[in-house]
Structures are given as C-alpha cells and as structure tokens.
mmCIF file of C-alpha atoms in Angstrom:
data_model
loop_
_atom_site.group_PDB
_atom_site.id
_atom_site.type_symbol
_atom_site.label_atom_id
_atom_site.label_comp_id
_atom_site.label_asym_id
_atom_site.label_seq_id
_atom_site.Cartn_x
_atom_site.Cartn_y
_atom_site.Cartn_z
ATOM 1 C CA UNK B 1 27.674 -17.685 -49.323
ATOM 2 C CA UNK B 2 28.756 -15.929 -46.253
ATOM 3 C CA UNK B 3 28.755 -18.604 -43.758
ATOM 4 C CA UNK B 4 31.900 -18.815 -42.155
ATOM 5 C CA UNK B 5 30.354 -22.433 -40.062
ATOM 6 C CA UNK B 6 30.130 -23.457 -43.769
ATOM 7 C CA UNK B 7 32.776 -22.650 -45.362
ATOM 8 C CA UNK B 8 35.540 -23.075 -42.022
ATOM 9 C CA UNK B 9 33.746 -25.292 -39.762
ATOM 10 C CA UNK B 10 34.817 -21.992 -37.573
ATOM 11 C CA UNK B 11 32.258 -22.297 -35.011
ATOM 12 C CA UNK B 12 30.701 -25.419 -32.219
ATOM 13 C CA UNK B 13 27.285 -26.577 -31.550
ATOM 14 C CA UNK B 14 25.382 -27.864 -28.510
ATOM 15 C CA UNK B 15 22.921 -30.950 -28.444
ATOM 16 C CA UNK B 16 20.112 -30.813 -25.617
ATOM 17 C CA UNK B 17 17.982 -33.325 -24.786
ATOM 18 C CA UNK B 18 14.565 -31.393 -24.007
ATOM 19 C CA UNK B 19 11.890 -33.146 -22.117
ATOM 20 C CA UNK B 20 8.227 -31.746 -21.741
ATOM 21 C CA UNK B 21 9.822 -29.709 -18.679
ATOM 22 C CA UNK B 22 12.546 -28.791 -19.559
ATOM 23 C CA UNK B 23 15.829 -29.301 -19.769
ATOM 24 C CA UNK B 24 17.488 -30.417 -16.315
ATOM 25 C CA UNK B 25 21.210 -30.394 -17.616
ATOM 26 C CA UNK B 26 20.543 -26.365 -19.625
ATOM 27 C CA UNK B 27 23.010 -24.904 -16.712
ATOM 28 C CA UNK B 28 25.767 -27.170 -17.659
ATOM 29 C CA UNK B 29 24.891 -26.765 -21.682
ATOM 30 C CA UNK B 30 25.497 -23.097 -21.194
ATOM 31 C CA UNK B 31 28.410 -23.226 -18.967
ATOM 32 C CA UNK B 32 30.580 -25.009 -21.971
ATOM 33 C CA UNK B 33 29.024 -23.137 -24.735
ATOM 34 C CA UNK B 34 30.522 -19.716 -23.153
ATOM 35 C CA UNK B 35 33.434 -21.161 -22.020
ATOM 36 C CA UNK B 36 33.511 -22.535 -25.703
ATOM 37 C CA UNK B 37 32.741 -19.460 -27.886
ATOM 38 C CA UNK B 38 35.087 -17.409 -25.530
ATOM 39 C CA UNK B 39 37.867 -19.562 -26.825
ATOM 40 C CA UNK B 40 36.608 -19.297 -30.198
ATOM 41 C CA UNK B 41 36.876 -15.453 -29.854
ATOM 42 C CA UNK B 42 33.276 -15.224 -30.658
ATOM 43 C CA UNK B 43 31.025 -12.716 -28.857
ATOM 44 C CA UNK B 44 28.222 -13.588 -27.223
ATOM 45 C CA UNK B 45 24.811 -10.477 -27.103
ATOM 46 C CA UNK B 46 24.880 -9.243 -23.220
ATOM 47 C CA UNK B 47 21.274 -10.784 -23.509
ATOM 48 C CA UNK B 48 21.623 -13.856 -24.438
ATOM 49 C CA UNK B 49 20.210 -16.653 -22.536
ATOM 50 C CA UNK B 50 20.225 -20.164 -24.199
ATOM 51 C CA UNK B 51 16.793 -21.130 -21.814
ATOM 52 C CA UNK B 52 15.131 -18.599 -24.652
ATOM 53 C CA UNK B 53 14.944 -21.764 -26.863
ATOM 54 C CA UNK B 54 13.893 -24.405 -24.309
ATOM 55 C CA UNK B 55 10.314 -25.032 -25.709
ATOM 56 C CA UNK B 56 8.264 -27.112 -23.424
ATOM 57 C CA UNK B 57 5.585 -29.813 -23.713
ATOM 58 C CA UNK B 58 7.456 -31.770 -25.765
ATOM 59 C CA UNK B 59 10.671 -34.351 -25.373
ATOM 60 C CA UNK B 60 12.946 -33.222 -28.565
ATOM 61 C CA UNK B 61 16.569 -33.309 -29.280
ATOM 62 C CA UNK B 62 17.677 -29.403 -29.767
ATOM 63 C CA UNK B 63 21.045 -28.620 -31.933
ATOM 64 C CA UNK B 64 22.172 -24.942 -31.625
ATOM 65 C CA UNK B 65 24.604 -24.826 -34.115
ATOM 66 C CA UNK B 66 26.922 -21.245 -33.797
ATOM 67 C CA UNK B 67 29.356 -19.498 -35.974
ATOM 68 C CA UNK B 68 31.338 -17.087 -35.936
ATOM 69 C CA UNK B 69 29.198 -13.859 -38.443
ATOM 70 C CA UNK B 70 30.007 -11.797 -41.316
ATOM 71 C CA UNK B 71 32.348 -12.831 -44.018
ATOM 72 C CA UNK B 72 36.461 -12.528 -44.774
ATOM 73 C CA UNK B 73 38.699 -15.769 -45.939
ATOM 74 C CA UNK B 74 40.443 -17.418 -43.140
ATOM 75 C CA UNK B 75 41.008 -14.467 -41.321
ATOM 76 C CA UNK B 76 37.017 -13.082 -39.872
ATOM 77 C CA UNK B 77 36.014 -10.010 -40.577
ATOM 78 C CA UNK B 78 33.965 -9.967 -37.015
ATOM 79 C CA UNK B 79 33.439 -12.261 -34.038
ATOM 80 C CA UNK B 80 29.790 -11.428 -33.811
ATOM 81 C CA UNK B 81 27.532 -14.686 -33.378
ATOM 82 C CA UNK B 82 25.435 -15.908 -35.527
ATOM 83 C CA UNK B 83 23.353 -19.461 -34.882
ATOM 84 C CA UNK B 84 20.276 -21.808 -36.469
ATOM 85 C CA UNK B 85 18.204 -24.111 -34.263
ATOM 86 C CA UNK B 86 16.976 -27.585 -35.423
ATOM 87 C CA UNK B 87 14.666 -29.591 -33.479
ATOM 88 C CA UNK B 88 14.654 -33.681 -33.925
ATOM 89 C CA UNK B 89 11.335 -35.690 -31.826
ATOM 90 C CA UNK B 90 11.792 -38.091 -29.013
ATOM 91 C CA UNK B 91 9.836 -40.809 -27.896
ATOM 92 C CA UNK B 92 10.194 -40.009 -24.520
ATOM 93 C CA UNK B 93 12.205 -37.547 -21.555
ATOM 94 C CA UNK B 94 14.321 -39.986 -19.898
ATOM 95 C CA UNK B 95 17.293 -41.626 -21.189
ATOM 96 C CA UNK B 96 16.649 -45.027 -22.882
ATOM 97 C CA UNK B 97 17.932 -48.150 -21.726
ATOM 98 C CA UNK B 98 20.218 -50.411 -24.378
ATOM 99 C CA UNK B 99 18.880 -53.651 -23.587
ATOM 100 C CA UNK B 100 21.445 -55.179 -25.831
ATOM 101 C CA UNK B 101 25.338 -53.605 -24.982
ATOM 102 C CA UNK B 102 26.974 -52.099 -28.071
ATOM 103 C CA UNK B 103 29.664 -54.009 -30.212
ATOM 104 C CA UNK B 104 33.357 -51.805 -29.957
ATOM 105 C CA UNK B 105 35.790 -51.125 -32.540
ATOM 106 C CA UNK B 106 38.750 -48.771 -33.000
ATOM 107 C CA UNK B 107 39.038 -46.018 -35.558
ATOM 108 C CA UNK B 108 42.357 -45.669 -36.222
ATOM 109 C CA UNK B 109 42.396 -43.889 -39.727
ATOM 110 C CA UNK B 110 43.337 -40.106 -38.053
ATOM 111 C CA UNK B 111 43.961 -39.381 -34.486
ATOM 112 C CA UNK B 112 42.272 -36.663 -32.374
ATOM 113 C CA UNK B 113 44.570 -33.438 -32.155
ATOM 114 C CA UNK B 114 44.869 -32.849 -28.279
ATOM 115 C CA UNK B 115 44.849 -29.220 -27.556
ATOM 116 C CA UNK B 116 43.396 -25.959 -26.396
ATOM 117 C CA UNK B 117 40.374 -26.641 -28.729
ATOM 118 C CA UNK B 118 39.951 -30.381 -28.492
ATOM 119 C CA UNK B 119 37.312 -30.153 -25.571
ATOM 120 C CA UNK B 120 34.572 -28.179 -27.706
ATOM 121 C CA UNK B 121 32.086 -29.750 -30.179
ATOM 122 C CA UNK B 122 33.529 -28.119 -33.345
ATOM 123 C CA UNK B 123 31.666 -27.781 -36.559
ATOM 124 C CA UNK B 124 34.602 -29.095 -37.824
ATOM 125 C CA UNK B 125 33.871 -32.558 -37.558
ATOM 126 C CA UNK B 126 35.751 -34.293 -40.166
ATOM 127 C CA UNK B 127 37.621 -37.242 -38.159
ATOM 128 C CA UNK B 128 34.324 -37.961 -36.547
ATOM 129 C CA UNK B 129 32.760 -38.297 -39.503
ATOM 130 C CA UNK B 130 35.071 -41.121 -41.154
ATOM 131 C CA UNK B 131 35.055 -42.875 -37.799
ATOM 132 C CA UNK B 132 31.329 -43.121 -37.693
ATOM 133 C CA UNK B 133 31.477 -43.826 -41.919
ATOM 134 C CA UNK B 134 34.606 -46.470 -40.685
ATOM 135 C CA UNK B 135 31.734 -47.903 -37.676
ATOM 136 C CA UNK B 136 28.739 -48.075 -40.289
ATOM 137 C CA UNK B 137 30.813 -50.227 -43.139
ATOM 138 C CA UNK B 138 32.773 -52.424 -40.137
ATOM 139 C CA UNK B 139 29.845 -53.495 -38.720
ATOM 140 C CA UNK B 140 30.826 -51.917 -35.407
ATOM 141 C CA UNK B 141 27.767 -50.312 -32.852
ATOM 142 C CA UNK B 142 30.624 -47.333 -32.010
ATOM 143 C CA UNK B 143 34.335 -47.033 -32.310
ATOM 144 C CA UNK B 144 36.968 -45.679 -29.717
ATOM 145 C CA UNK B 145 39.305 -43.046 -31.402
ATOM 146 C CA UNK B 146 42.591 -42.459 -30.708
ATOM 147 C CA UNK B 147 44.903 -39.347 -29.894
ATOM 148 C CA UNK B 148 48.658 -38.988 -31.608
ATOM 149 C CA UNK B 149 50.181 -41.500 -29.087
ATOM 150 C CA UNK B 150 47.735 -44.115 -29.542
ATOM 151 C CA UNK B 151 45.980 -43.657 -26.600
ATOM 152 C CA UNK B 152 42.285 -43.826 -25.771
ATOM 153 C CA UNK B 153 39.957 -40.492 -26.174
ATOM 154 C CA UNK B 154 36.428 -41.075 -26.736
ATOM 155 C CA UNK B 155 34.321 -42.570 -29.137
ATOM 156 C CA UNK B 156 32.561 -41.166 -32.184
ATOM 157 C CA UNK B 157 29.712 -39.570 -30.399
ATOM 158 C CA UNK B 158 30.653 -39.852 -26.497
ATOM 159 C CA UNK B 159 33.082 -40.205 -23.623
ATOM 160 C CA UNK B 160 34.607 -43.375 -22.478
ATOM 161 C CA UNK B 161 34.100 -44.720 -18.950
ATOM 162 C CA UNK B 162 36.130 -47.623 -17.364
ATOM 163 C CA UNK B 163 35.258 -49.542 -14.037
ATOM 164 C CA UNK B 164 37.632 -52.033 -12.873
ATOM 165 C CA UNK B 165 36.401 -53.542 -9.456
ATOM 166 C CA UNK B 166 34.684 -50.370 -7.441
ATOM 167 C CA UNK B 167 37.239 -47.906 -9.556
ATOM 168 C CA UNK B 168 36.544 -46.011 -12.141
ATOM 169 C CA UNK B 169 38.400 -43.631 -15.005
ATOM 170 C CA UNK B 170 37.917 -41.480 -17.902
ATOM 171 C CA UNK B 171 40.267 -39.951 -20.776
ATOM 172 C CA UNK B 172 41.929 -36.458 -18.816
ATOM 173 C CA UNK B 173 40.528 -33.743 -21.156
ATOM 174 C CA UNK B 174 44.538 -33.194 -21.720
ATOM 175 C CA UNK B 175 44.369 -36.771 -24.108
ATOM 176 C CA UNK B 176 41.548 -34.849 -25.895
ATOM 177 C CA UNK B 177 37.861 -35.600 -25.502
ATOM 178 C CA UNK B 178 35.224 -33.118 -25.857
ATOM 179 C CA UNK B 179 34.386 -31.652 -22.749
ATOM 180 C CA UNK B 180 31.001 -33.441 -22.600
ATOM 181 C CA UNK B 181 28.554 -31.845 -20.556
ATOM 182 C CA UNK B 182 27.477 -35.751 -19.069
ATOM 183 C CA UNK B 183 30.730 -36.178 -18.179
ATOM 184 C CA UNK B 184 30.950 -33.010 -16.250
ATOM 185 C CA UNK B 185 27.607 -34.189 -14.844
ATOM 186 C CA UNK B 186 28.277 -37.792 -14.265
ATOM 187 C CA UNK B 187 31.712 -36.655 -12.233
ATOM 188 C CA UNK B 188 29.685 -33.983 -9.907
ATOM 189 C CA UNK B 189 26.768 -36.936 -9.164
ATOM 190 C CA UNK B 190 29.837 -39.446 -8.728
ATOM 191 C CA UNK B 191 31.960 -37.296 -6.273
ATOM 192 C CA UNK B 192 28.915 -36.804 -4.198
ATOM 193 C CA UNK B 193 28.292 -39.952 -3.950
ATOM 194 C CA UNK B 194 31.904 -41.416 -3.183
ATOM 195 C CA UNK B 195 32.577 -43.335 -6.202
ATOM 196 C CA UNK B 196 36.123 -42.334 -7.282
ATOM 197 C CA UNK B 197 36.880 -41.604 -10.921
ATOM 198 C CA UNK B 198 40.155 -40.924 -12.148
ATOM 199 C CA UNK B 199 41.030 -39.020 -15.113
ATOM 200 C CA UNK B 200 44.279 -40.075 -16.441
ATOM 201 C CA UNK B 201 45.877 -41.435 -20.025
ATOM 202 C CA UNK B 202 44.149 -44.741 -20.428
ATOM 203 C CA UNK B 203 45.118 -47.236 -23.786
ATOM 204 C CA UNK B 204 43.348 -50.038 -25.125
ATOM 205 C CA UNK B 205 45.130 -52.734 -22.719
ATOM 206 C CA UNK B 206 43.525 -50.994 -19.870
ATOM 207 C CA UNK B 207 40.505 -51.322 -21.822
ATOM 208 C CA UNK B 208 40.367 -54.672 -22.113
ATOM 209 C CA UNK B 209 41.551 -55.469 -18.761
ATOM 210 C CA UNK B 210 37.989 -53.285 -17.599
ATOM 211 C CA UNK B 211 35.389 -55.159 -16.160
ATOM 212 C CA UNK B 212 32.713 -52.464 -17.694
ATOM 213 C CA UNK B 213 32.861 -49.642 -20.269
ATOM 214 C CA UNK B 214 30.322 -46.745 -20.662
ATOM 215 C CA UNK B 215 29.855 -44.315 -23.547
ATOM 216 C CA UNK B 216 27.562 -41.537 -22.228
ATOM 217 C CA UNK B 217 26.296 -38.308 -23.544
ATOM 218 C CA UNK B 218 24.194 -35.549 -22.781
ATOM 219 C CA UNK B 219 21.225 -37.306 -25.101
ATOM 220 C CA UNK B 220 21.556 -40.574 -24.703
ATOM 221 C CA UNK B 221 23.183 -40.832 -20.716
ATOM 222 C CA UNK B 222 24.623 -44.152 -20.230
ATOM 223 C CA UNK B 223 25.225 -46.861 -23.074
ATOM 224 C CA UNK B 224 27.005 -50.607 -21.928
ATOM 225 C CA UNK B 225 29.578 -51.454 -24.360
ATOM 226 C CA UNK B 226 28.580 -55.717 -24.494
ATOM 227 C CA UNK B 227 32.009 -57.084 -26.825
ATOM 228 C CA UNK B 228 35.434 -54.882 -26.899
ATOM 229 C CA UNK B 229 38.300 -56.993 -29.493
ATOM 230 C CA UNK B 230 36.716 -60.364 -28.229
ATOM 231 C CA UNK B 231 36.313 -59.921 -24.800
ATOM 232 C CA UNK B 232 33.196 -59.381 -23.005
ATOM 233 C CA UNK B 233 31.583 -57.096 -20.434
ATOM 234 C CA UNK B 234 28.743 -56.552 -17.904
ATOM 235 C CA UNK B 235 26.502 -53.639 -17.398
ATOM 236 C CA UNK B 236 25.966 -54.163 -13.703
ATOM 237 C CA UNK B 237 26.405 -50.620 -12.817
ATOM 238 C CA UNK B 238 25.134 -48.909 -15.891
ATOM 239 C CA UNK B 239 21.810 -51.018 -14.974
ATOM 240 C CA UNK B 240 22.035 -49.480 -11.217
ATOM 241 C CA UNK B 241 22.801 -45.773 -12.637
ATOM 242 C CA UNK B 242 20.578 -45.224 -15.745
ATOM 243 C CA UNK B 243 17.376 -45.556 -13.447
ATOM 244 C CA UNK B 244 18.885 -43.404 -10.942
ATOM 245 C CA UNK B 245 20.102 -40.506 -13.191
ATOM 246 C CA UNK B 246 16.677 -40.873 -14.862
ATOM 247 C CA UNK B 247 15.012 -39.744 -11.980
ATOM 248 C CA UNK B 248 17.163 -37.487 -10.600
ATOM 249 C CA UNK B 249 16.855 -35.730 -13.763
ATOM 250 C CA UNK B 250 13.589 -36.597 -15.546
ATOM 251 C CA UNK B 251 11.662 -37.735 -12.479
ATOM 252 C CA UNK B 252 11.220 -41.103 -14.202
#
C-alpha cells in the first residue's frame, strides 16, 4: 500500500462545516491548511483552491484528509499532495445549541507534545484517540488533555475557553493546541467587539476557579461545559454568543 497518511500518519486534515451556501469560515480553513502543509513540506498544485469542493444545497460536514504522495519508508520519496474527501449529513447550517452543558474530565494517560507541529490537525492522532476511548469508558461528555508540565491544552476534539468575571483566556498555541480555525475566528469577532482574551499557560486550578468554560470548534461553534471535578458552571455567555455567531455566519 503506498499511502504514506496510512502507513505514517504523515499528513493533516481539515473539517468544514458546509451549509446550503456555503461555507462562511472556507477563508480561514484554507489559511491553516497552507500554512499547515507548508510546514509539512508538502506541495500544494499552483491551482488549487479548496472552494473547488464546497458543494452547495446541502448542510454536510466535509473532511479533506491530505498526505504527503508517492511511497519511500520514513524518509518520502516526494512532497507532492495527495487527498480523499468524505462527506457526513447535517440536520441543519447553523451551529446547534447544547441544551444540557457537557460533563468534564481529564485525560491524563499521555500529554500533548508542544511544538512546531502541535497547532495542525495531524493524521497522527493517536493521544486523541485514547482520550476520547478514556472519555467514552469514564463516562465523561469530553476530557481536557494535558501538555508535559501538566498544564491545560484543549480537549479531545476542541479548544478550551475560560471567562472569569468579563475576562476571558485560552491555551497560547506555545502550550500546544491545534490551531483551530474557531478559535482564530472567535478571537477576530472578540477583538472587534472589545471583549479581551488572553492567551497564556492556564492549569486546572484556574479552571476551576472559572465562572464558564467553552469548547468550540469549527463544526460544532460553542459547547458549555455544565460540571468540571465537582464544581459547576453557567452558560450565560455561550447562550448570548451561539445566536449571534449563528447569524453572523449562517444568517440564522
């Protein structure tokens, strides 16, 4: 098999949340997935243009999954790009709302390498996978993962947010999140708007001491976490914002 996203996980993939027109965050999806396959080394055709598979009419999640072509052991033989496209339904364009706030637990069975790859959605997902597997047999709705000093990062599927009075903060992409394109969104909306967000080192203590924690995505936007280690949370914001990014985006 010469697959080189198969057999290396040496390659990233982008989900998009398509609605019947369009897809209003595509701009920032492509930004990151050529700043992300330039890192990778991989080479991108002069004509590519990821609106090409933007189908409309319909409100789908998209996965373009990329890796890096042609064959060779660890060492590649090219850096041509090769890709597949998978296409999962939706019931609807805009973002849903989590009536009930999501139960949080900590993965702490292998921490997130921080580093010059950590912000791109590899194919090599391996740590996310036990965390979600770690989620699914604790009982837990998502689960915060760790870096190598113990500190906060994201959680299995999204980036953390923290408000604490009218302040906010997020992991630095230095503690090593993904790069996720709703954060990148949800800071440019915020700054215009005059909400400060900091992006420091945040641990667990400041998570508990939080009056409200988000998990958003570019598929999902905002989810309330409801029950962190015993202590609870409101959603007061994330009930203000999820209607208003909704129709900024989706016009709903």
């Amino acid at each position: 098999m010469n697959n080189r996203g198969f057999k290396y996980g040496d390659g990233l993939f982008e989900s998009i949340r398509v609605g019947p027109k369009g897809a209003p965050l595509l701009l920032w999806h492509e930004q990151r997935l050529r700043r992300s396959l330039d890192q990778l080394g991989i080479l991108l055709p002069e004509d590519f243009q990821l609106a090409s598979f933007i189908r409309l009419g319909e409100a789908y999640r998209l996965r373009l999954s990329c890796w890096r072509a042609g064959g060779g052991l660890y060492t590649p033989e090219e850096n041509g790009l090769a890709y597949a496209v998978e296409e999962q339904p939706l019931q609807a364009a805009a973002f849903p709302w989590p009536k009930k706030g999501l139960h949080l637990g900590v993965y702490e069975g292998q921490p997130i390498a921080a580093g010059g790859l950590s912000f791109l959605k590899s194919l090599s997902a391996q740590t996310y996978v036990m965390a979600a597997k770690y989620r699914q047999e604790s009982g837990f709705d998502d689960c915060i993962l760790l870096n190598a000093w113990g500190r906060v990062v994201e959680s299995v599927a999204a980036n953390i947010w923290l408000r604490k009075g009218e302040g906010w903060a997020t992991p630095a992409l230095s503690e090593g999140p993904v790069a996720g394109v709703f954060r990148a969104y949800l800071l440019d909306v915020f700054g215009q708007k005059g909400v400060v967000v900091e992006e420091k080192a945040l641990t667990i203590a400041d998570c508990l001491a939080a009056d409200e924690i988000w998990l958003t995505n570019a598929v999902q936007g905002i989810s309330w976490v409801r029950e962190f280690m015993g202590r609870g949370y409101v959603c007061s914001w994330a009930e203000l914002w999820q209607p208003r990014l909704n129709a900024r985006l989706w016009g709903e």
